[in-house]
Coordinates of N, CA and C in Angstrom, one line a residue:
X1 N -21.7 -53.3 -16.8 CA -21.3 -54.2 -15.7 C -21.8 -55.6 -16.0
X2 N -23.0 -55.4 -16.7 CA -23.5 -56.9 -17.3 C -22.8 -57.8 -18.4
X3 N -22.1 -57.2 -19.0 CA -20.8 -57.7 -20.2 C -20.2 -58.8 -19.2
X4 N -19.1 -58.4 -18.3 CA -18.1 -59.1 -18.0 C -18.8 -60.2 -17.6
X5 N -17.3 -61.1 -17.7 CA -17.0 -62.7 -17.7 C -17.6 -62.8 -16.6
X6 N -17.5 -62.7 -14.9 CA -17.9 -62.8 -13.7 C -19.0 -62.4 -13.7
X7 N -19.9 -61.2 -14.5 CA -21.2 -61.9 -14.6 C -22.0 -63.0 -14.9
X8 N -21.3 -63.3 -16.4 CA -21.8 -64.4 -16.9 C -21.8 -65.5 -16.4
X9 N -20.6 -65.6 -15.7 CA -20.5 -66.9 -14.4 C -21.1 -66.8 -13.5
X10 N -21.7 -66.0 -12.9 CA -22.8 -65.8 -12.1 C -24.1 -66.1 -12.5
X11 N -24.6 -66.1 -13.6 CA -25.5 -66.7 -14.3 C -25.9 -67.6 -14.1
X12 N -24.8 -68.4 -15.0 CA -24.5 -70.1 -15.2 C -24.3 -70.9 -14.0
X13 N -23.5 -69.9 -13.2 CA -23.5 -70.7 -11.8 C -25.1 -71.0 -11.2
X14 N -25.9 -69.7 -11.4 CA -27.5 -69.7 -10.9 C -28.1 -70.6 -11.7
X15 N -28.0 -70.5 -12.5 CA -28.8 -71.5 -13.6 C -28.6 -72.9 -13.3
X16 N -27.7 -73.6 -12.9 CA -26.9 -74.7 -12.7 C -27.3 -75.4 -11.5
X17 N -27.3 -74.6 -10.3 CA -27.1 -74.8 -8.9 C -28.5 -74.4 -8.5
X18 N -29.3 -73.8 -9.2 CA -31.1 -74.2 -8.6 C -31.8 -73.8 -9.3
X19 N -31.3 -73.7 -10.7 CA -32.7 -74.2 -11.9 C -32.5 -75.4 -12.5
X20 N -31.4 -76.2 -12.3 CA -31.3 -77.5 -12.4 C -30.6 -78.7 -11.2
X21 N -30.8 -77.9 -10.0 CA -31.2 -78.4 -9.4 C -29.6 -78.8 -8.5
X22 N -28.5 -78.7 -8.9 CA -27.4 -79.3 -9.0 C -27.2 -78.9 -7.2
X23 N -27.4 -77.6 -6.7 CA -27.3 -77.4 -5.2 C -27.5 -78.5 -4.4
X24 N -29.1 -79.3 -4.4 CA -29.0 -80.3 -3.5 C -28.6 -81.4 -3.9
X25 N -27.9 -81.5 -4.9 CA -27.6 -83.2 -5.8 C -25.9 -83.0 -4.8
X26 N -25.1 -82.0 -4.9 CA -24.0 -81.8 -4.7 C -24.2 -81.8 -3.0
X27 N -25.3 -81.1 -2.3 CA -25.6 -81.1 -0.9 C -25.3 -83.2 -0.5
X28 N -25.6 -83.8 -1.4 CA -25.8 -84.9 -0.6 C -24.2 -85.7 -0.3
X29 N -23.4 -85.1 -0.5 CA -21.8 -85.9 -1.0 C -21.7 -85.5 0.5
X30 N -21.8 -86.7 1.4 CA -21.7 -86.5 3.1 C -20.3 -85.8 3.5
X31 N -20.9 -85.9 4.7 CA -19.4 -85.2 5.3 C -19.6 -83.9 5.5
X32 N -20.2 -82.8 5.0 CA -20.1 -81.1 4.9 C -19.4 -80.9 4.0
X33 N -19.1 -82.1 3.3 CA -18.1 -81.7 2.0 C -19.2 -81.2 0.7
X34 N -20.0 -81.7 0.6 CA -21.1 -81.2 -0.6 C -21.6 -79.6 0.0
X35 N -22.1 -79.7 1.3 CA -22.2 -77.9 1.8 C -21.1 -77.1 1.4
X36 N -20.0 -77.8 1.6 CA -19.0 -76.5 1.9 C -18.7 -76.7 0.2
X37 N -18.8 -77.1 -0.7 CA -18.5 -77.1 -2.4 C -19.9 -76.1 -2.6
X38 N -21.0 -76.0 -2.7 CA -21.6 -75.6 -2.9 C -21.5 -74.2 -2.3
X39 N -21.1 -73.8 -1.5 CA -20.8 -72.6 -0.5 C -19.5 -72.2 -1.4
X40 N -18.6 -72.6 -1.5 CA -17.4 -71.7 -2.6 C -17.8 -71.7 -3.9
X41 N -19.0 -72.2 -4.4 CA -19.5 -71.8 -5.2 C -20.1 -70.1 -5.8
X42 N -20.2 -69.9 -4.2 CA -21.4 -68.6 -4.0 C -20.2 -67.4 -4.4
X43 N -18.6 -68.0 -4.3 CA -17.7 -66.5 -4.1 C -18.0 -65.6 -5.4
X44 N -18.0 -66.5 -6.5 CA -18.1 -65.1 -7.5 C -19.5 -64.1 -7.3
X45 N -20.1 -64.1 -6.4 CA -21.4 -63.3 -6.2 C -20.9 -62.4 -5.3
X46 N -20.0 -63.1 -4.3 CA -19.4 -61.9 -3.6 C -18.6 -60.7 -3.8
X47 N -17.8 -61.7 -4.3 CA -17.1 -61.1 -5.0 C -17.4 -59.8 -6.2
X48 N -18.4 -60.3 -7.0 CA -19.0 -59.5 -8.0 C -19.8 -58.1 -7.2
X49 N -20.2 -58.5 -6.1 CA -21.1 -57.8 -5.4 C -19.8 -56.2 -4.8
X50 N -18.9 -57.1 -4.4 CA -17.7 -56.1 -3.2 C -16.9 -55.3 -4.5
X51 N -16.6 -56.2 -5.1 CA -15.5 -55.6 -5.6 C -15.6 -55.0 -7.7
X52 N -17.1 -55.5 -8.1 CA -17.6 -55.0 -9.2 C -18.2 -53.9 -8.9
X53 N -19.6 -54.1 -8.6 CA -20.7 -53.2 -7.8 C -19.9 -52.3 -6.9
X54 N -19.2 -52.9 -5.9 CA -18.6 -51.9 -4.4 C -19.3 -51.4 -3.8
X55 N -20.2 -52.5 -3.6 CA -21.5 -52.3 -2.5 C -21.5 -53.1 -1.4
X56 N -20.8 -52.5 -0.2 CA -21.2 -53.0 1.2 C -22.4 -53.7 1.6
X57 N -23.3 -53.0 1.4 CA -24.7 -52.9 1.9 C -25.3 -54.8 1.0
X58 N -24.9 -54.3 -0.3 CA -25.3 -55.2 -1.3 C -24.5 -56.5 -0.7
X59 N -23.0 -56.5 -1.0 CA -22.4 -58.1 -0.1 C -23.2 -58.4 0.8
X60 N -23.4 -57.7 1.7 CA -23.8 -58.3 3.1 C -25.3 -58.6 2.5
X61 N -25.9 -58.4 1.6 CA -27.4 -59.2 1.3 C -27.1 -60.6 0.7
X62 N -26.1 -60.2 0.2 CA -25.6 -61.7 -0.8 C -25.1 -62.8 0.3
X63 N -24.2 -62.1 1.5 CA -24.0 -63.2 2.3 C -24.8 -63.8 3.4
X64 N -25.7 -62.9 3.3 CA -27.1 -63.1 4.1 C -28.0 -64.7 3.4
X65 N -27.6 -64.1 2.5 CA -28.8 -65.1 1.1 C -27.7 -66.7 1.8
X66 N -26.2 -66.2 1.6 CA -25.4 -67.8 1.4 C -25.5 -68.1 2.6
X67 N -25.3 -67.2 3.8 CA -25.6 -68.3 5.4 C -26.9 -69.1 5.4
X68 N -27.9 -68.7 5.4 CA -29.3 -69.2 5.5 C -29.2 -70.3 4.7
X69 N -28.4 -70.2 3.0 CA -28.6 -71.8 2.0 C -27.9 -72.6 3.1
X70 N -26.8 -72.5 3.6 CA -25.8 -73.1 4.3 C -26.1 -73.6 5.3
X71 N -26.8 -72.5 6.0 CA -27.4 -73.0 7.7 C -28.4 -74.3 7.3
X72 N -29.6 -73.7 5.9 CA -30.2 -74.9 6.0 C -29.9 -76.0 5.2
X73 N -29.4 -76.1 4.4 CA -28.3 -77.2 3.4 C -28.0 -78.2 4.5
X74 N -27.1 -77.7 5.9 CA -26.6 -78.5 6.9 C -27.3 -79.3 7.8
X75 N -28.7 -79.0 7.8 CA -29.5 -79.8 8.3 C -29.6 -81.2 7.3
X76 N -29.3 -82.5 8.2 CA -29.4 -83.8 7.6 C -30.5 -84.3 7.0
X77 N -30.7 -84.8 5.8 CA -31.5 -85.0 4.9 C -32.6 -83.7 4.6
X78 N -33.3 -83.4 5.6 CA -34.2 -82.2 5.0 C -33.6 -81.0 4.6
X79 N -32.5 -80.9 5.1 CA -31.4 -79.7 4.4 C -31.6 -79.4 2.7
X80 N -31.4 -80.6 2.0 CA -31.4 -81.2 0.5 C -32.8 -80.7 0.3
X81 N -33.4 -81.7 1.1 CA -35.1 -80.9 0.3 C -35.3 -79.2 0.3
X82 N -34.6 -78.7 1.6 CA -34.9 -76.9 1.7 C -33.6 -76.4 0.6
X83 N -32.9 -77.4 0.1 CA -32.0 -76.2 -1.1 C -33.0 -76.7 -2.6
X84 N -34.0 -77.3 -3.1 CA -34.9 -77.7 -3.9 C -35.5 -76.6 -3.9
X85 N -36.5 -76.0 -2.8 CA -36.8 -75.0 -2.9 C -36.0 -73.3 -2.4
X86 N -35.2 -73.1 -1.7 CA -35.0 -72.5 -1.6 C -33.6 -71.7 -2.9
X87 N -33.5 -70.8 -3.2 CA -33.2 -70.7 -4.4 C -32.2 -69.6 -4.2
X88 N -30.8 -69.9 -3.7 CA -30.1 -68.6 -3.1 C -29.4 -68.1 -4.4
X89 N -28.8 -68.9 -5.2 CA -28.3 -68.4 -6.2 C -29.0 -67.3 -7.1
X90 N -30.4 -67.8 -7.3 CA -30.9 -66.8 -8.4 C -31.5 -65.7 -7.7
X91 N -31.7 -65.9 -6.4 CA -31.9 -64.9 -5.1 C -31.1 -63.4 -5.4
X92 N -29.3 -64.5 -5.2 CA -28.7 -63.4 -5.2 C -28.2 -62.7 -6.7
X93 N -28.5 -63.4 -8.0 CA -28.5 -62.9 -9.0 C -29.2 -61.5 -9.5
X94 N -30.5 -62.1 -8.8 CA -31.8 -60.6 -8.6 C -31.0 -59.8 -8.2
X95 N -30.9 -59.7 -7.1 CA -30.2 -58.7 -5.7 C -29.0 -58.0 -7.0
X96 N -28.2 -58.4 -7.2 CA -27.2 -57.8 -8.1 C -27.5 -57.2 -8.9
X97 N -28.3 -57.6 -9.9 CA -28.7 -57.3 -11.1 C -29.4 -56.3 -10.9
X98 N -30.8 -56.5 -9.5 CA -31.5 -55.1 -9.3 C -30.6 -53.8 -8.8
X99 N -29.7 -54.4 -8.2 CA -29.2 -52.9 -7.9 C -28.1 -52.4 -8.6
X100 N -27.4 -53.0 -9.6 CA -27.2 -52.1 -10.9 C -28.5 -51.4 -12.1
X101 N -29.6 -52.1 -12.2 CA -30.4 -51.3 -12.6 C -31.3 -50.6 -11.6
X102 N -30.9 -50.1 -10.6 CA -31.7 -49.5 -9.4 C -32.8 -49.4 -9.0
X103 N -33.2 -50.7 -9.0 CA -34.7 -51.3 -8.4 C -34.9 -51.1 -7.2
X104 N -35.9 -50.0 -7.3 CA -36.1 -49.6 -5.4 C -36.6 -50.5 -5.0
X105 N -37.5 -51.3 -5.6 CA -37.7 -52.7 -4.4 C -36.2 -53.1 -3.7
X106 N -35.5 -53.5 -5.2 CA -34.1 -54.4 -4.8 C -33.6 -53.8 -3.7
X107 N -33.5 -52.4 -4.2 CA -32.3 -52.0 -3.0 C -33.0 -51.4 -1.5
X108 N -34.2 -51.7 -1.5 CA -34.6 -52.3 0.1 C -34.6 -53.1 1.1
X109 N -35.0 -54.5 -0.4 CA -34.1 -55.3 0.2 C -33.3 -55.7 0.7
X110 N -32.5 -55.0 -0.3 CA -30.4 -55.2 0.0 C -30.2 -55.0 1.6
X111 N -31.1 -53.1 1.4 CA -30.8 -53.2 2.9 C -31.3 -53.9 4.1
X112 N -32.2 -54.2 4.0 CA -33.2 -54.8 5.1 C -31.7 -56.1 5.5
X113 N -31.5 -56.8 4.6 CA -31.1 -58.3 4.6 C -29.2 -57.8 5.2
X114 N -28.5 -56.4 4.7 CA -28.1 -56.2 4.9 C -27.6 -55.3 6.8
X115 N -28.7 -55.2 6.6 CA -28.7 -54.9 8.2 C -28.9 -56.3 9.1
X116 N -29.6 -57.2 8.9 CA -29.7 -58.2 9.1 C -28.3 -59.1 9.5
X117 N -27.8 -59.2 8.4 CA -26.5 -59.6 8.1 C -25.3 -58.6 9.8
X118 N -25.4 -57.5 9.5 CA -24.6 -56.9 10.2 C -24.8 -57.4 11.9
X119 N -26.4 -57.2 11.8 CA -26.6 -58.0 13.2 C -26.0 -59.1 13.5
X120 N -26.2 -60.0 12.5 CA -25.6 -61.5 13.0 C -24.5 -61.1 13.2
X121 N -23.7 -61.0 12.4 CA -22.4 -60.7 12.6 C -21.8 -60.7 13.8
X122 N -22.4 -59.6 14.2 CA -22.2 -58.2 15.9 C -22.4 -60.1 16.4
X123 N -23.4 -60.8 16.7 CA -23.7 -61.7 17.3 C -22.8 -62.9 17.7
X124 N -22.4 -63.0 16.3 CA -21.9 -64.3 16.2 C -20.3 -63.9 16.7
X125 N -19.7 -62.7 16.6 CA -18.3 -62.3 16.8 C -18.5 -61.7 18.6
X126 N -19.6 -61.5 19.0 CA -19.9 -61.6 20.6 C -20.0 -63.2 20.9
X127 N -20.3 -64.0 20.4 CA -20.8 -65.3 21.1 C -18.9 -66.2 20.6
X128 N -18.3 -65.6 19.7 CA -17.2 -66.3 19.7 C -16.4 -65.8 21.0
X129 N -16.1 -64.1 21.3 CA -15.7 -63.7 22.4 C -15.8 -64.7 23.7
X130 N -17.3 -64.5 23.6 CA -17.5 -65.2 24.8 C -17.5 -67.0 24.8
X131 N -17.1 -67.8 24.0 CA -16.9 -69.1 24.0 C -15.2 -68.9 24.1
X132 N -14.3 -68.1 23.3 CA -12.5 -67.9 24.2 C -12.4 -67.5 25.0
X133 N -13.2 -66.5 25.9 CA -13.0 -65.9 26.9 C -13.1 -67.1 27.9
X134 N -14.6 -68.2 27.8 CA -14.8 -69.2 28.8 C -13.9 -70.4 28.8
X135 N -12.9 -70.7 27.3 CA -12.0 -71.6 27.1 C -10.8 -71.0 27.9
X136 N -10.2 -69.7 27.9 CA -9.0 -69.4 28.3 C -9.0 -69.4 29.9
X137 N -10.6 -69.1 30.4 CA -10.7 -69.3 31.9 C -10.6 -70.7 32.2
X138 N -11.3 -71.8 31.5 CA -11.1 -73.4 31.9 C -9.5 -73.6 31.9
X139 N -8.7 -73.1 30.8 CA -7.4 -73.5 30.6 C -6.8 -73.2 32.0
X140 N -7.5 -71.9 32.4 CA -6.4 -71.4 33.5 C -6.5 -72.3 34.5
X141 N -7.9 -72.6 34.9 CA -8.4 -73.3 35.7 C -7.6 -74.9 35.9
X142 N -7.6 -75.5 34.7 CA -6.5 -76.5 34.7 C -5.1 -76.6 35.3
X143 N -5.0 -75.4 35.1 CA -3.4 -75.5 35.4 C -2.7 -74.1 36.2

């Protein structure tokens, strides 16, 4: 699994994006346009994760790793300093890499972050319910 091309680009992408640093240099291009470039950066991990691996449990750690760079990336100016240290690419490189070589650390991880993940989820798709639900009542209200 470690041969293919989409690994290796997962590498280089890690290597690139926070061992040289390139995540918060690209974070600074205003707008949410540097977040959201750096964020489609992350798909070959997912991807690599879902559909090489075909690990549920595993994606959902990987996309756990990319909301958090994201959530904090979007905080103004100190966002940049928290992607300096925080290191989601080679994060999620580990995460991959341990659980094709079956690192029981890793894959406690995976789950821990993966359960994690699922919660927000449940959360965030209850709190969108309930922000249409209170839009389609104002609409009605209007009219």
């Amino acid at each position: 699994m470690m041969n293919r091309s989409s690994y290796r680009m997962m590498v280089k992408t890690a290597k690139y994006m926070d061992k040289y640093y390139l995540d918060p240099l690209i974070g600074l291009i205003p707008g949410g346009f540097g977040d959201t470039i750096s964020s489609l950066l992350a798909f070959p991990f997912i991807y690599y994760s879902l559909c090489v691996v075909k690990s549920i449990p595993l994606t959902l750690a990987v996309i756990y790793n990319i909301l958090i760079d994201v959530m904090l990336g979007a905080i103004p100016v100190i966002g940049n300093v928290f992607d300096i240290f925080k290191r989601s690419y080679v994060d999620n490189l580990k995460l991959i890499t341990g659980y094709i070589e079956d690192d029981k650390e890793i894959i406690s991880k995976v789950r821990k972050k993966a359960f994690a993940t699922a919660v927000l989820i449940a959360i965030v798709c209850f709190l969108i319910y309930w922000v249409v639900r209170a839009a389609i009542a104002f609409f009605h209200m209007l009219f």
